[in-house]
Short mmCIF file of N, CA and C and ligand atoms in Angstrom, two decimals:
data_model
loop_
_atom_site.label_atom_id
_atom_site.label_comp_id
_atom_site.label_asym_id
_atom_site.label_seq_id
_atom_site.Cartn_x
_atom_site.Cartn_y
_atom_site.Cartn_z
N UNK A 1 45.09 -53.49 112.70
CA UNK A 1 46.22 -52.92 112.25
C UNK A 1 46.12 -51.75 111.20
N UNK A 2 46.35 -50.46 111.53
CA UNK A 2 46.13 -49.46 110.46
C UNK A 2 46.57 -49.81 108.99
N UNK A 3 45.84 -49.48 108.13
CA UNK A 3 46.57 -49.54 106.65
C UNK A 3 47.40 -48.56 106.29
N UNK A 4 47.90 -48.85 105.20
CA UNK A 4 48.79 -47.87 104.61
C UNK A 4 48.20 -46.61 104.26
N UNK A 5 48.84 -45.46 104.61
CA UNK A 5 48.24 -44.14 104.13
C UNK A 5 48.14 -44.08 102.82
N UNK A 6 47.04 -43.29 102.29
CA UNK A 6 46.87 -43.49 100.87
C UNK A 6 48.13 -42.42 100.29
N UNK A 7 48.56 -42.76 99.09
CA UNK A 7 49.65 -42.17 98.37
C UNK A 7 49.06 -40.61 98.13
N UNK A 8 49.91 -39.60 98.21
CA UNK A 8 49.56 -38.31 97.62
C UNK A 8 50.21 -37.92 96.20
N UNK A 9 49.39 -37.09 95.72
CA UNK A 9 50.00 -36.54 94.29
C UNK A 9 50.58 -35.03 94.76
N UNK A 10 51.70 -34.71 93.95
CA UNK A 10 52.31 -33.40 93.97
C UNK A 10 51.50 -32.67 92.84
N UNK A 11 50.90 -31.55 93.23
CA UNK A 11 50.14 -30.60 92.36
C UNK A 11 50.90 -29.23 92.31
N UNK A 12 50.98 -28.60 91.13
CA UNK A 12 51.60 -27.41 90.96
C UNK A 12 50.42 -26.61 90.13
N UNK A 13 50.09 -25.43 90.83
CA UNK A 13 49.00 -24.61 89.99
C UNK A 13 49.25 -23.25 90.44
N UNK A 14 48.33 -22.49 89.79
CA UNK A 14 48.18 -21.14 90.19
C UNK A 14 46.83 -20.64 90.65
N UNK A 15 46.93 -20.18 91.91
CA UNK A 15 45.90 -19.62 92.50
C UNK A 15 45.66 -18.25 92.98
N UNK A 16 44.93 -17.51 92.55
CA UNK A 16 44.79 -16.07 92.86
C UNK A 16 46.12 -15.19 92.24
N UNK A 17 46.54 -15.86 91.45
CA UNK A 17 47.82 -15.11 90.62
C UNK A 17 49.07 -15.68 91.21
N UNK A 18 48.93 -16.52 92.54
CA UNK A 18 50.30 -17.00 92.92
C UNK A 18 50.44 -18.36 92.69
N UNK A 19 51.79 -18.82 92.72
CA UNK A 19 52.07 -20.23 92.27
C UNK A 19 51.93 -21.13 93.69
N UNK A 20 51.29 -22.34 93.60
CA UNK A 20 51.30 -23.08 94.90
C UNK A 20 51.71 -24.50 94.31
N UNK A 21 52.11 -25.11 95.34
CA UNK A 21 52.60 -26.40 95.32
C UNK A 21 52.05 -27.30 96.37
N UNK A 22 51.31 -28.25 96.26
CA UNK A 22 50.83 -29.06 97.48
C UNK A 22 50.76 -30.62 97.10
N UNK A 23 50.64 -31.17 98.24
CA UNK A 23 50.25 -32.58 98.03
C UNK A 23 48.83 -32.77 98.31
N UNK A 24 48.20 -33.89 97.66
CA UNK A 24 46.76 -34.20 98.03
C UNK A 24 46.75 -35.69 97.72
N UNK A 25 45.36 -36.11 98.35
CA UNK A 25 45.22 -37.53 97.68
C UNK A 25 44.22 -37.50 96.56
N UNK A 26 44.33 -38.35 95.86
CA UNK A 26 43.52 -38.18 94.41
C UNK A 26 42.01 -38.27 94.71
N UNK A 27 41.81 -38.74 96.10
CA UNK A 27 40.21 -38.88 96.25
C UNK A 27 39.91 -37.47 96.83
N UNK A 28 40.51 -36.37 97.08
CA UNK A 28 40.38 -35.30 97.77
C UNK A 28 39.47 -34.23 96.89
N UNK A 29 38.34 -33.51 97.29
CA UNK A 29 37.81 -32.68 96.60
C UNK A 29 38.63 -31.22 96.42
N UNK A 30 38.51 -30.30 95.40
CA UNK A 30 39.23 -29.14 95.42
C UNK A 30 38.78 -28.29 96.76
N UNK A 31 37.55 -28.38 97.17
CA UNK A 31 37.01 -27.59 98.16
C UNK A 31 37.76 -27.94 99.48
N UNK A 32 37.68 -29.31 99.87
CA UNK A 32 38.60 -29.82 100.79
C UNK A 32 40.03 -29.42 101.00
N UNK A 33 40.71 -29.56 99.86
CA UNK A 33 42.10 -28.91 99.82
C UNK A 33 42.25 -27.43 99.79
N UNK A 34 41.36 -26.85 99.31
CA UNK A 34 41.25 -25.27 99.68
C UNK A 34 41.23 -24.95 101.11
N UNK A 35 40.31 -25.68 101.59
CA UNK A 35 39.99 -25.18 103.11
C UNK A 35 40.92 -25.83 104.01
N UNK A 36 41.24 -27.13 103.98
CA UNK A 36 42.14 -28.04 104.85
C UNK A 36 43.69 -28.00 104.53
N UNK A 37 43.81 -27.86 103.31
CA UNK A 37 45.38 -27.78 103.13
C UNK A 37 45.98 -26.52 102.78
N UNK A 38 45.33 -25.60 102.05
CA UNK A 38 45.90 -24.43 101.83
C UNK A 38 45.31 -23.38 102.56
N UNK A 39 44.44 -23.72 103.52
CA UNK A 39 43.64 -22.66 104.45
C UNK A 39 43.05 -21.28 103.77
N UNK A 40 42.56 -21.77 102.57
CA UNK A 40 41.82 -20.86 101.77
C UNK A 40 40.27 -21.08 102.24
N UNK A 41 39.84 -20.54 103.15
CA UNK A 41 38.42 -20.97 103.60
C UNK A 41 37.47 -20.07 103.26
N UNK A 42 37.54 -19.23 102.27
CA UNK A 42 36.53 -18.30 101.76
C UNK A 42 35.45 -19.19 100.90
N UNK A 43 35.64 -20.09 100.26
CA UNK A 43 34.66 -21.13 99.57
C UNK A 43 34.13 -21.79 100.58
N UNK A 44 32.81 -21.83 100.78
CA UNK A 44 31.96 -22.46 101.78
C UNK A 44 31.51 -23.74 101.45
N UNK A 45 31.47 -24.73 102.33
CA UNK A 45 30.93 -25.92 102.20
C UNK A 45 29.41 -26.05 102.54
N UNK A 46 28.46 -26.00 101.65
CA UNK A 46 26.98 -25.94 101.97
C UNK A 46 26.54 -27.30 101.98
N UNK A 47 26.49 -27.99 100.53
CA UNK A 47 25.97 -29.23 100.63
C UNK A 47 26.94 -30.27 100.26
N UNK A 48 27.90 -29.96 99.94
CA UNK A 48 29.25 -30.78 99.59
C UNK A 48 28.75 -32.02 98.31
N UNK A 49 27.79 -31.45 97.53
CA UNK A 49 27.44 -32.43 96.45
C UNK A 49 26.97 -31.63 95.19
N UNK A 50 27.46 -30.52 95.13
CA UNK A 50 27.11 -29.94 93.60
C UNK A 50 25.90 -29.21 93.61
N UNK A 51 25.15 -28.88 94.89
CA UNK A 51 23.86 -28.32 94.52
C UNK A 51 23.50 -26.99 94.96
N UNK A 52 24.53 -26.20 95.80
CA UNK A 52 24.21 -25.18 96.52
C UNK A 52 24.99 -23.82 95.94
N UNK A 53 26.18 -24.22 95.41
CA UNK A 53 27.14 -23.09 94.79
C UNK A 53 28.00 -22.32 95.93
N UNK A 54 27.79 -22.71 97.16
CA UNK A 54 28.54 -21.96 98.14
C UNK A 54 29.98 -22.04 98.12
N UNK A 55 30.44 -23.10 97.32
CA UNK A 55 31.92 -23.40 97.22
C UNK A 55 32.45 -22.96 95.75
N UNK A 56 31.85 -21.85 95.06
CA UNK A 56 32.19 -21.70 93.61
C UNK A 56 33.45 -21.06 93.46
N UNK A 57 34.10 -21.43 92.69
CA UNK A 57 35.58 -20.82 92.42
C UNK A 57 35.51 -20.68 90.87
N UNK A 58 36.49 -19.93 90.39
CA UNK A 58 36.49 -19.87 88.91
C UNK A 58 37.92 -20.76 88.52
N UNK A 59 37.76 -21.68 87.65
CA UNK A 59 38.77 -22.46 87.11
C UNK A 59 38.81 -22.05 85.47
N UNK A 60 40.02 -21.58 85.34
CA UNK A 60 40.37 -20.93 83.97
C UNK A 60 39.09 -20.20 83.57
N UNK A 61 38.77 -19.13 84.55
CA UNK A 61 37.65 -18.28 84.17
C UNK A 61 36.31 -18.58 84.41
N UNK A 62 36.07 -20.14 84.36
CA UNK A 62 34.78 -20.49 84.42
C UNK A 62 34.37 -21.08 85.80
N UNK A 63 33.03 -20.59 86.24
CA UNK A 63 32.62 -21.04 87.60
C UNK A 63 32.41 -22.51 87.53
N UNK A 64 32.91 -22.95 88.71
CA UNK A 64 32.91 -24.63 89.03
C UNK A 64 32.40 -24.75 90.47
N UNK A 65 31.88 -25.72 90.67
CA UNK A 65 31.57 -25.97 92.28
C UNK A 65 32.79 -26.85 92.71
N UNK A 66 33.47 -26.07 93.70
CA UNK A 66 34.68 -26.89 94.11
C UNK A 66 34.45 -28.07 95.05
N UNK A 67 33.35 -28.56 95.10
CA UNK A 67 33.33 -29.80 95.92
C UNK A 67 33.04 -31.03 95.06
N UNK A 68 32.80 -30.67 93.83
CA UNK A 68 32.62 -31.66 92.77
C UNK A 68 33.78 -31.63 91.90
N UNK A 69 34.95 -31.08 92.13
CA UNK A 69 36.00 -31.19 91.05
C UNK A 69 37.06 -31.75 92.20
N UNK A 70 38.17 -32.38 91.52
CA UNK A 70 39.15 -33.30 92.33
C UNK A 70 40.19 -32.36 92.31
N UNK A 71 40.66 -31.95 93.46
CA UNK A 71 42.00 -31.05 93.61
C UNK A 71 42.92 -31.44 92.51
N UNK A 72 43.30 -32.75 92.07
CA UNK A 72 44.19 -32.99 91.04
C UNK A 72 43.79 -32.55 89.78
N UNK A 73 42.56 -32.20 89.55
CA UNK A 73 42.40 -31.50 88.29
C UNK A 73 42.86 -30.08 88.05
N UNK A 74 43.19 -29.36 89.23
CA UNK A 74 43.69 -28.18 88.88
C UNK A 74 45.04 -27.85 88.55
N UNK A 75 45.88 -29.05 88.36
CA UNK A 75 47.30 -28.95 87.95
C UNK A 75 47.40 -28.22 86.88
N UNK A 76 48.35 -27.16 86.85
CA UNK A 76 48.94 -26.42 85.73
C UNK A 76 47.44 -25.66 85.34
N UNK A 77 46.59 -25.22 86.04
CA UNK A 77 45.53 -24.31 85.68
C UNK A 77 45.47 -23.01 86.40
N UNK A 78 44.58 -22.06 86.12
CA UNK A 78 44.45 -21.01 86.75
C UNK A 78 43.16 -20.96 87.58
N UNK A 79 43.45 -20.80 88.96
CA UNK A 79 42.20 -20.96 89.78
C UNK A 79 41.98 -19.35 90.57
N UNK A 80 40.86 -19.04 90.59
CA UNK A 80 40.62 -17.85 91.53
C UNK A 80 39.43 -18.04 92.49
N UNK A 81 39.92 -17.72 93.73
CA UNK A 81 38.95 -18.13 94.79
C UNK A 81 38.33 -16.56 95.22
N UNK A 82 37.34 -16.64 96.11
CA UNK A 82 36.85 -15.26 96.67
C UNK A 82 38.06 -14.54 97.33
N UNK A 83 39.03 -15.07 97.84
CA UNK A 83 40.19 -14.58 98.46
C UNK A 83 40.79 -13.59 97.36
N UNK A 84 40.79 -14.11 96.08
CA UNK A 84 41.43 -13.28 95.00
C UNK A 84 40.57 -12.18 94.17
N UNK A 85 39.55 -11.92 94.91
CA UNK A 85 38.33 -11.14 94.08
C UNK A 85 39.01 -9.56 94.30
N UNK A 86 39.05 -9.26 95.68
CA UNK A 86 39.40 -7.77 95.98
C UNK A 86 40.94 -7.81 95.71
N UNK A 87 41.15 -6.50 95.18
CA UNK A 87 42.43 -6.14 94.54
C UNK A 87 43.07 -5.17 95.36
N UNK A 88 44.38 -5.37 95.72
CA UNK A 88 45.27 -4.21 96.39
C UNK A 88 44.54 -3.65 97.61
N UNK A 89 43.91 -4.24 98.38
CA UNK A 89 43.16 -3.91 99.58
C UNK A 89 41.78 -3.10 99.29
N UNK A 90 41.40 -3.38 98.00
CA UNK A 90 40.14 -2.54 97.59
C UNK A 90 39.00 -3.82 97.24
N UNK A 91 38.08 -3.66 97.84
CA UNK A 91 36.96 -4.71 97.57
C UNK A 91 36.57 -4.62 96.09
N UNK A 92 36.12 -5.35 95.51
CA UNK A 92 35.64 -5.45 94.29
C UNK A 92 34.28 -4.75 94.20
N UNK A 93 34.03 -4.07 92.92
CA UNK A 93 32.46 -3.45 92.94
C UNK A 93 31.71 -4.55 93.26
N UNK A 94 31.48 -5.65 93.03
CA UNK A 94 30.52 -6.63 93.27
C UNK A 94 30.35 -6.87 94.88
N UNK A 95 31.57 -6.88 95.55
CA UNK A 95 31.54 -7.03 96.85
C UNK A 95 30.99 -5.70 97.53
N UNK A 96 31.48 -4.63 97.01
CA UNK A 96 30.96 -3.17 97.44
C UNK A 96 29.39 -3.20 97.45
N UNK A 97 28.94 -3.57 96.23
CA UNK A 97 27.47 -3.45 96.08
C UNK A 97 26.79 -4.44 96.81
N UNK A 98 27.31 -5.77 97.24
CA UNK A 98 26.40 -6.76 98.17
C UNK A 98 26.39 -5.96 99.51
N UNK A 99 27.51 -5.27 99.91
CA UNK A 99 27.65 -4.55 101.12
C UNK A 99 26.73 -3.39 101.03
N UNK A 100 26.53 -2.62 100.30
CA UNK A 100 25.73 -1.37 100.22
C UNK A 100 24.34 -1.87 99.95
N UNK A 101 24.06 -2.88 99.25
CA UNK A 101 22.64 -3.51 99.21
C UNK A 101 22.01 -4.33 100.14
N UNK A 102 22.99 -4.58 101.13
CA UNK A 102 22.53 -5.61 102.25
C UNK A 102 22.00 -6.91 101.43
N UNK A 103 22.82 -7.35 100.61
CA UNK A 103 22.59 -8.52 99.81
C UNK A 103 22.95 -9.82 100.49
N UNK A 104 23.23 -9.75 101.92
CA UNK A 104 23.49 -10.91 102.74
C UNK A 104 23.11 -11.02 103.96
N UNK A 105 22.73 -12.10 104.38
CA UNK A 105 22.51 -12.12 105.93
C UNK A 105 23.53 -13.00 106.57
N UNK A 106 23.34 -14.39 106.66
CA UNK A 106 24.34 -15.23 107.37
C UNK A 106 25.91 -15.06 106.66
N UNK A 107 25.70 -15.06 105.12
CA UNK A 107 26.88 -14.78 104.45
C UNK A 107 27.37 -16.31 103.83
N UNK A 108 26.77 -17.29 104.33
CA UNK A 108 27.29 -18.73 103.76
C UNK A 108 27.37 -18.71 102.34
N UNK A 109 26.38 -18.13 101.74
CA UNK A 109 26.32 -18.30 100.22
C UNK A 109 26.96 -17.22 99.58
N UNK A 110 27.55 -16.17 100.20
CA UNK A 110 27.85 -14.86 99.57
C UNK A 110 29.22 -15.12 98.60
N UNK A 111 29.95 -15.78 99.31
CA UNK A 111 31.36 -15.98 98.46
C UNK A 111 30.87 -16.66 97.06
N UNK A 112 30.18 -17.52 97.09
CA UNK A 112 29.70 -18.25 95.91
C UNK A 112 29.04 -17.45 94.80
N UNK A 113 28.10 -16.52 95.53
CA UNK A 113 27.31 -15.44 94.62
C UNK A 113 28.31 -14.59 93.97
N UNK A 114 29.37 -13.99 94.74
CA UNK A 114 30.19 -13.17 94.06
C UNK A 114 31.00 -13.51 93.24
N UNK A 115 31.54 -14.87 93.35
CA UNK A 115 32.57 -15.36 92.37
C UNK A 115 31.63 -15.61 91.20
N UNK A 116 30.43 -16.12 91.30
CA UNK A 116 29.57 -16.48 90.07
C UNK A 116 29.28 -15.23 89.33
N UNK A 117 29.01 -14.22 90.17
CA UNK A 117 28.35 -12.97 89.45
C UNK A 117 29.89 -12.27 88.78
N UNK A 118 31.23 -12.43 89.33
CA UNK A 118 32.28 -11.99 88.61
C UNK A 118 32.25 -12.85 87.24
N UNK A 119 32.21 -14.03 87.35
CA UNK A 119 32.36 -14.83 85.97
C UNK A 119 31.49 -14.10 84.99
N UNK A 120 30.19 -13.89 85.48
CA UNK A 120 29.24 -13.25 84.41
C UNK A 120 29.51 -11.90 84.01
N UNK A 121 30.01 -11.03 84.84
CA UNK A 121 30.16 -9.39 84.50
C UNK A 121 31.47 -9.73 83.88
N UNK A 122 32.53 -10.61 83.79
CA UNK A 122 33.86 -10.55 83.08
C UNK A 122 33.31 -11.01 81.70
N UNK A 123 32.41 -11.65 81.48
CA UNK A 123 31.98 -12.06 80.02
C UNK A 123 31.04 -11.19 79.27
N UNK A 124 29.95 -10.70 80.36
CA UNK A 124 28.88 -10.07 79.90
C UNK A 124 28.75 -8.83 80.91
N UNK A 125 29.30 -7.49 80.59
CA UNK A 125 29.31 -6.59 81.50
C UNK A 125 28.06 -5.95 81.64
N UNK A 126 27.15 -5.97 80.69
CA UNK A 126 26.06 -5.26 80.76
C UNK A 126 24.82 -6.51 80.73
N UNK A 127 24.52 -7.31 81.65
CA UNK A 127 23.46 -8.49 81.72
C UNK A 127 22.13 -8.06 81.81
N UNK A 128 21.19 -8.75 81.16
CA UNK A 128 19.94 -8.37 81.67
C UNK A 128 19.49 -8.93 83.01
N UNK A 129 18.21 -8.51 83.73
CA UNK A 129 18.12 -9.17 84.93
C UNK A 129 18.00 -10.63 84.79
N UNK A 130 17.26 -11.10 83.50
CA UNK A 130 17.08 -12.58 83.32
C UNK A 130 18.46 -13.34 83.15
N UNK A 131 19.52 -12.76 82.54
CA UNK A 131 20.80 -13.32 82.34
C UNK A 131 21.59 -13.30 83.80
N UNK A 132 21.32 -12.31 84.63
CA UNK A 132 21.75 -12.48 86.18
C UNK A 132 21.36 -13.46 86.66
N UNK A 133 19.88 -13.83 86.76
CA UNK A 133 19.23 -14.84 87.35
C UNK A 133 19.73 -16.12 86.79
N UNK A 134 19.68 -16.26 85.67
CA UNK A 134 20.32 -17.56 84.97
C UNK A 134 21.62 -17.74 85.38
N UNK A 135 22.43 -16.73 85.48
CA UNK A 135 23.87 -17.19 85.79
C UNK A 135 23.94 -17.41 87.28
N UNK A 136 23.15 -17.09 87.98
CA UNK A 136 22.98 -17.32 89.53
C UNK A 136 22.29 -18.52 89.85
N UNK A 137 21.65 -19.15 89.11
CA UNK A 137 20.64 -20.14 89.28
C UNK A 137 21.25 -21.40 90.03
N UNK A 138 22.45 -21.52 89.79
CA UNK A 138 23.30 -22.62 90.51
C UNK A 138 23.57 -22.18 92.04
N UNK A 139 23.41 -21.14 92.41
CA UNK A 139 23.70 -20.49 93.67
C UNK A 139 22.44 -20.35 94.79
N UNK A 140 22.44 -21.00 95.86
CA UNK A 140 21.24 -20.76 96.68
C UNK A 140 21.66 -20.11 97.81
N UNK A 141 20.25 -19.34 98.29
CA UNK A 141 20.65 -18.49 99.50
C UNK A 141 19.37 -18.93 100.18
N UNK A 142 19.60 -19.26 101.42
CA UNK A 142 18.41 -19.55 102.34
C UNK A 142 17.87 -18.48 103.18
N UNK A 143 18.56 -17.35 103.20
CA UNK A 143 17.97 -16.11 104.16
C UNK A 143 17.89 -14.95 103.45
N UNK A 144 18.50 -14.55 102.63
CA UNK A 144 18.33 -13.11 102.01
C UNK A 144 17.11 -12.84 100.88
N UNK A 145 16.81 -14.07 100.27
CA UNK A 145 16.03 -13.96 99.11
C UNK A 145 16.84 -13.44 97.95
N UNK A 146 16.37 -13.51 96.85
CA UNK A 146 17.32 -13.14 95.49
C UNK A 146 17.22 -11.78 95.18
N UNK A 147 16.19 -10.93 95.44
CA UNK A 147 16.02 -9.86 94.75
C UNK A 147 17.23 -8.67 95.17
N UNK A 148 17.57 -8.66 96.46
CA UNK A 148 18.58 -7.89 96.70
C UNK A 148 19.94 -8.32 96.16
N UNK A 149 20.02 -9.61 95.85
CA UNK A 149 21.46 -10.11 95.38
C UNK A 149 21.44 -9.80 93.86
N UNK A 150 20.18 -9.93 93.09
CA UNK A 150 20.20 -9.45 91.73
C UNK A 150 20.31 -8.11 91.53
N UNK A 151 19.85 -7.19 92.40
CA UNK A 151 19.88 -5.65 92.39
C UNK A 151 21.42 -5.30 92.64
N UNK A 152 22.25 -6.05 93.65
CA UNK A 152 23.46 -5.73 93.82
C UNK A 152 24.60 -6.07 92.60
N UNK A 153 23.85 -7.13 91.85
CA UNK A 153 24.83 -7.45 90.72
C UNK A 153 24.64 -6.41 89.53
N UNK A 154 23.32 -6.05 89.54
CA UNK A 154 22.85 -5.04 88.68
C UNK A 154 23.76 -3.60 88.77
N UNK A 155 23.69 -3.24 90.36
CA UNK A 155 24.40 -2.16 90.54
C UNK A 155 25.95 -2.07 90.18
N UNK A 156 26.47 -3.26 90.38
CA UNK A 156 27.95 -3.49 90.24
C UNK A 156 28.08 -3.55 88.72
N UNK A 157 27.32 -3.84 88.01
CA UNK A 157 27.55 -3.86 86.52
C UNK A 157 27.58 -2.26 86.25
N UNK A 158 26.70 -1.65 86.68
CA UNK A 158 26.52 -0.14 86.47
C UNK A 158 27.77 0.43 86.91
N UNK A 159 28.44 0.21 87.94
CA UNK A 159 29.57 0.78 88.41
C UNK A 159 30.80 0.50 87.55
N UNK A 160 30.90 -0.71 87.34
CA UNK A 160 31.93 -1.29 86.68
C UNK A 160 32.16 -0.47 85.39
N UNK A 161 30.97 -0.31 84.60
CA UNK A 161 30.85 0.40 83.37
C UNK A 161 31.06 1.68 83.51
N UNK A 162 30.62 2.45 84.43
CA UNK A 162 30.79 3.85 84.69
C UNK A 162 32.15 3.99 84.77
N UNK A 163 32.95 3.72 85.74
CA UNK A 163 34.59 3.74 86.01
C UNK A 163 34.89 2.88 86.68
N UNK A 164 34.53 1.85 87.21
CA UNK A 164 34.88 0.94 88.17
C UNK A 164 35.24 1.48 89.40
N UNK A 165 34.74 2.96 89.99
CA UNK A 165 35.13 3.36 91.24
C UNK A 165 34.68 2.39 92.33
N UNK A 166 35.26 2.49 93.46
CA UNK A 166 35.21 1.73 94.59
C UNK A 166 34.74 2.85 95.60
N UNK A 167 33.60 2.58 95.89
CA UNK A 167 33.15 3.92 97.04
C UNK A 167 33.25 3.19 98.48
N UNK A 168 33.32 4.20 99.46
CA UNK A 168 33.56 3.63 100.80
C UNK A 168 32.38 2.92 101.51
N UNK A 169 32.72 2.05 101.95
CA UNK A 169 31.80 1.01 102.84
C UNK A 169 30.82 1.81 103.69
N UNK A 170 29.44 1.73 103.42
CA UNK A 170 28.52 2.54 104.25
C UNK A 170 28.80 2.08 105.73
N UNK A 171 28.28 3.15 106.47
CA UNK A 171 28.49 2.93 107.98
C UNK A 171 27.52 1.84 108.61
N UNK A 172 27.61 1.29 109.62
CA UNK A 172 26.68 0.54 110.46
C UNK A 172 25.26 0.95 110.21
N UNK A 173 25.16 2.32 110.76
CA UNK A 173 23.97 2.95 110.61
C UNK A 173 23.22 3.06 109.28
N UNK A 174 24.07 3.52 108.28
CA UNK A 174 23.61 3.32 106.81
C UNK A 174 23.17 2.14 106.45
N UNK A 175 23.90 1.08 106.83
CA UNK A 175 23.69 -0.37 106.40
C UNK A 175 22.27 -0.85 107.05
N UNK A 176 21.95 -0.20 108.25
CA UNK A 176 20.86 -0.60 109.16
C UNK A 176 19.80 0.01 108.37
N UNK A 177 19.82 1.33 107.86
CA UNK A 177 18.80 1.94 107.12
C UNK A 177 18.27 1.20 105.99
N UNK A 178 19.38 0.92 105.22
CA UNK A 178 19.10 0.20 103.79
C UNK A 178 18.40 -1.07 104.20
N UNK A 179 18.69 -1.82 105.38
CA UNK A 179 17.87 -2.94 105.58
C UNK A 179 16.28 -2.85 106.03
N UNK A 180 15.97 -1.56 106.27
CA UNK A 180 14.58 -1.48 106.61
C UNK A 180 13.63 -1.29 105.68
S1 LIG B 1 29.10 -26.96 98.56
FE1 LIG B 1 29.44 -27.23 96.77
S2 LIG B 1 27.81 -27.10 95.68
FE2 LIG B 1 27.10 -26.94 97.67
S1 LIG B 2 22.94 -14.93 103.30
FE1 LIG B 2 22.48 -17.06 104.42
S2 LIG B 2 22.27 -18.43 102.78
FE2 LIG B 2 22.51 -16.63 101.70
#
């Protein structure tokens, strides 16, 4: 005979500047609720045990691995996911620089890197390469290698400092040339 379904808890919170109310089981991870309950599927599940950073989100401005945060912990907090990084239809300069610098291949790790890089640049607009590598040390990439990712974050820092200008996405031909 099937057991009683687990009781659910009502959570109110703010995600990407919008109010959300949802029900979740106390055992559910934030990543599970983001993806399966709220349909915010930008944060990716890599390891599901806190080791790869693919699920990184900002909780009150701090990067956390959403697979090892319980969804109930975000009650009355401010959450930013990769879906909240672009503003008013414009990619964030970090996203733009990842595209221009071909700093991704399969893209599974990319949302986590971009969210972690945003947390860094929000606090430290002009980080050294060492500081960038340290800030991204919890994010793993299996395909691209880290140099292009670090260079993309350096380029984004410069662009944000210059004037925050968002330039057009390069054409597929330009992207192909950059990868050569
Ligand atoms: S899926 Fe969360 S750290 Fe890997
Ligand atoms: S681009 Fe594939 S894991 Fe990073």
